[in-house]
Amino acid sequence: MATPLVEMRDMSISFGGIKAVDHVSVDLHPGEVVGLLGHNGAGKSTLIKMLSGAYTPDSGQIFINGEKADIHNPRDARRYNIETIYQTLALADNLDAASNLFLGRELVTPLGLVDDAAMEAETRKIMGRLNPNFQKFSAPVSALSGGQRQSVAIARAVYFNARILIMDEPTAALGPHETQMVAELIHQLKAEGIGIFLIDHDVHQVMNLCDRASVMKNGELVGTVNVKDVTDDDLLGMIILGKHPHETAA
Amino acid sequence: MTDTTSQPIPSQRKNLAQQLELDTRLLGMVGAFVILCLAFNFVTEGRFLTPRNVFNLTVQTVSVAIMACGMVFVIVTRNIDLSVGALLATCSAVMAVTQTDILPNMLGLELGHPAIAPIAIIVGLVTGAIIGAFQGWLIGYLTIPAFIVTLGGLLVWRNVGWYLTRGQTIGPLDETFMAFGGTNGTLGVTLSWIVGVLLTLAAIAAMWSGRRSKASHGFPVKPMWAEFTMSGLAAGSILGFIWILNSYEIPTRRLQRLFEARGEIMPDGYTEAYGLPISVFVLIAVAIGLTIMAQRTRLGRYIFATGGNPDAAELSGINTRLLTVKVFALMGGLCALSAVVASARLANHTNDIGTLDELRVIAAAVIGGTALSGGIGTIHGAILGALIMQSLQSGMAMVGVDAPFQNIVVGIVLVAAVLIDIIYRKRTGAH
Ligand SMILES: Nc1ncnc2c1ncn2[C@@H]1O[C@H](COP(=O)(O)OP(=O)(O)O)[C@@H](O)[C@H]1O
Ligand SMILES: [Mg+2]
């Protein structure tokens, strides 16, 4: 088997006695979409935040392309070309779309001053691809709808040539049409060889988009399955009962 | 995904303010300020808007205005600094001791040596920045709330200042140093005009380069007439201001004394005007520098992002703790700069210098549109806020309103300004 793009081995983290993630291992290959499923509070967001550098794990190791990765903060994660769409979107509400898209990675003029016009031009380009209806380029993102804000967060993750993309409930605020567009985007990125962790509540969506699915419950990993080998109901069973459907499966 | 790479940019009908791309909130504040000035001028039968009073008003505003600029960044990052008045006192004490005692007595620079003022000022700035950075470290890294750290700081630095001078007034200060005080240091007519013209050219160049950069990316730009109107307004207000200051003539007696001091005799009918005070020039430089920092540098961008959403800033790789240290260090440095202006104006270091300035500074920033919830605020707004407060105070004093009632009015204005701001933001859906 080829070296995985990402391997998270035996990850654990607790918050004041609560074991949010408890000895969980997951992996991800290039061009693969791995779904993360589980109830609210199962620990999905916390798990991926250890990959994106937002949290430092209590124990466990992360390997990128087979090499041990030191990820202590979001800047480290960006160095490994890990991009994240957070569940909370992580947008600065008082800034406009372009400032958010380039936050921490501003384009600058030769004098070192931030080049707002260039950043807006780039933002217009990528939004034209992701959400052609988006027009509010000079408004603070607080003035945008939930779906528009979500597309800004998606654009930010996609713009910087991620190799590893983490999407934490990326379609939560989107309508059916926009959700479909995100599904197409995932297909396209997958074809480019990007590895994607997709957290989603919609089991059906996971069955359609993902190659494999890892299910979590109460901070623990219930199991990881190939979606081809299971039905929607099998996955639901894993989420609700916390039990593996087939004793022999992957 | 659709393959559109360019999008049509919608054009809508806009009102005049929108076409000029003027900030309506700022416009409202300027309007209120103008009405205030005209009203005082009417009541005082023209005494309020004389060159002399305008000169005094701007000189009196400088110290609070400089600190208000720093307070904008402090409040934008969701912090507060209650120690600025006390820190000003400590910096003032340090500089006074440096120039009257340490340099002449310990390092042997004779009184009046030209190096005294610059060394004292640098020592003051470094002191202010270090104390500010230390407070910022307590806030950012040890996560003690800014309110507590700087409330403690208020007590500490006010009294550290006292110990440095044993509570005594120190003066007179160095001649050169006192040039930052206002009347004792002005640029004179010619130099003031030169500064005015340069500022005008810079303002117009900034507007046009902004236009060029927008146009080069194919973004909509203001119509030409709007561009010319704005350039005209900028030129008019800058040069108008210089003209007023250049109309304030130095009293003949004072001129005579100046000539006598140089051992000359004043020619008959000789006149000379004050022009731009050096302290006001310093404020203008600070304002321009900090506006560029706020709008065009990464540091400024990160300050506003952190104020808007600290978690998002952190997740974007911004070191928000270090940012807090930087913001408070800047605030400390500006306190020191204000200390230069304030002590130079008094010609002495006094024990109670800067007392209650923290309240004036915070009020100026807030009246100027800085939101205590963070993420919003402008340098020019804070300066205008400081100017409005100072005008209110001097105007009322001129009219003969007694001091306690002046404070009552300023307090009410502060609360009303914030209320109007809340209503305005709800109405416009602006942020
Ligand atoms: N920063 C935090 N501080 C304290 N508890 C946390 C924190 N983040 C997550 N948790 C807890 O960890 C558990 C897992 O949360 P989360 O990862 O957000 O779940 P999910 O994304 O699967 O809905 C929950 O019990 C949550 O309350
Ligand atoms: Mg979650």
CSV table of N, CA and C in Angstrom, one decimal, chain A residues 75, chain B residues 133-144 149 319-326:
chain,number,residue,atom,x,y,z
A,75,ARG,N,0.1,28.2,11.6
A,75,ARG,CA,1.2,28.5,10.6
A,75,ARG,C,1.9,27.3,10.2
B,133,ALA,N,4.9,47.7,26.6
B,133,ALA,CA,5.1,46.4,26.2
B,133,ALA,C,5.0,45.4,27.4
B,134,PHE,N,5.5,45.8,28.5
B,134,PHE,CA,5.4,45.0,29.7
B,134,PHE,C,3.9,44.8,30.1
B,135,GLN,N,3.1,45.9,30.0
B,135,GLN,CA,1.7,45.7,30.3
B,135,GLN,C,1.0,44.8,29.2
B,136,GLY,N,1.4,45.0,28.0
B,136,GLY,CA,0.9,44.2,26.9
B,136,GLY,C,1.2,42.7,27.1
B,137,TRP,N,2.4,42.4,27.6
B,137,TRP,CA,2.8,41.1,27.9
B,137,TRP,C,2.0,40.5,29.0
B,138,LEU,N,1.7,41.2,30.0
B,138,LEU,CA,0.8,40.8,31.1
B,138,LEU,C,-0.6,40.4,30.6
B,139,ILE,N,-1.0,41.2,29.6
B,139,ILE,CA,-2.4,41.1,29.0
B,139,ILE,C,-2.4,39.9,28.0
B,140,GLY,N,-1.4,39.9,27.1
B,140,GLY,CA,-1.4,39.0,26.0
B,140,GLY,C,-1.0,37.6,26.5
B,141,TYR,N,0.1,37.5,27.2
B,141,TYR,CA,0.7,36.2,27.5
B,141,TYR,C,0.3,35.6,28.8
B,142,LEU,N,0.1,36.5,29.8
B,142,LEU,CA,-0.4,36.0,31.1
B,142,LEU,C,-1.9,36.1,31.2
B,143,THR,N,-2.6,36.6,30.1
B,143,THR,CA,-4.0,36.7,30.0
B,143,THR,C,-4.7,37.3,31.2
B,144,ILE,N,-4.1,38.3,31.8
B,144,ILE,CA,-4.8,39.2,32.8
B,144,ILE,C,-5.6,40.2,32.0
B,149,VAL,N,-4.9,45.1,34.4
B,149,VAL,CA,-3.5,45.4,34.3
B,149,VAL,C,-3.4,47.0,34.3
B,319,ASN,N,-0.2,35.8,15.4
B,319,ASN,CA,0.2,35.7,16.8
B,319,ASN,C,-0.4,36.8,17.6
B,320,THR,N,-1.6,36.5,18.1
B,320,THR,CA,-2.4,37.6,18.7
B,320,THR,C,-1.8,38.1,20.0
B,321,ARG,N,-1.0,37.2,20.7
B,321,ARG,CA,-0.4,37.6,21.9
B,321,ARG,C,0.7,38.6,21.7
B,322,LEU,N,1.5,38.3,20.7
B,322,LEU,CA,2.6,39.3,20.4
B,322,LEU,C,2.0,40.6,19.9
B,323,LEU,N,0.9,40.4,19.1
B,323,LEU,CA,0.2,41.6,18.6
B,323,LEU,C,-0.2,42.5,19.8
B,324,THR,N,-0.7,41.9,20.9
B,324,THR,CA,-1.2,42.7,22.0
B,324,THR,C,0.0,43.5,22.6
B,325,VAL,N,1.2,42.8,22.7
B,325,VAL,CA,2.4,43.4,23.2
B,325,VAL,C,2.7,44.6,22.3
B,326,LYS,N,2.7,44.4,21.0
B,326,LYS,CA,3.0,45.5,20.1
B,326,LYS,C,2.1,46.7,20.2
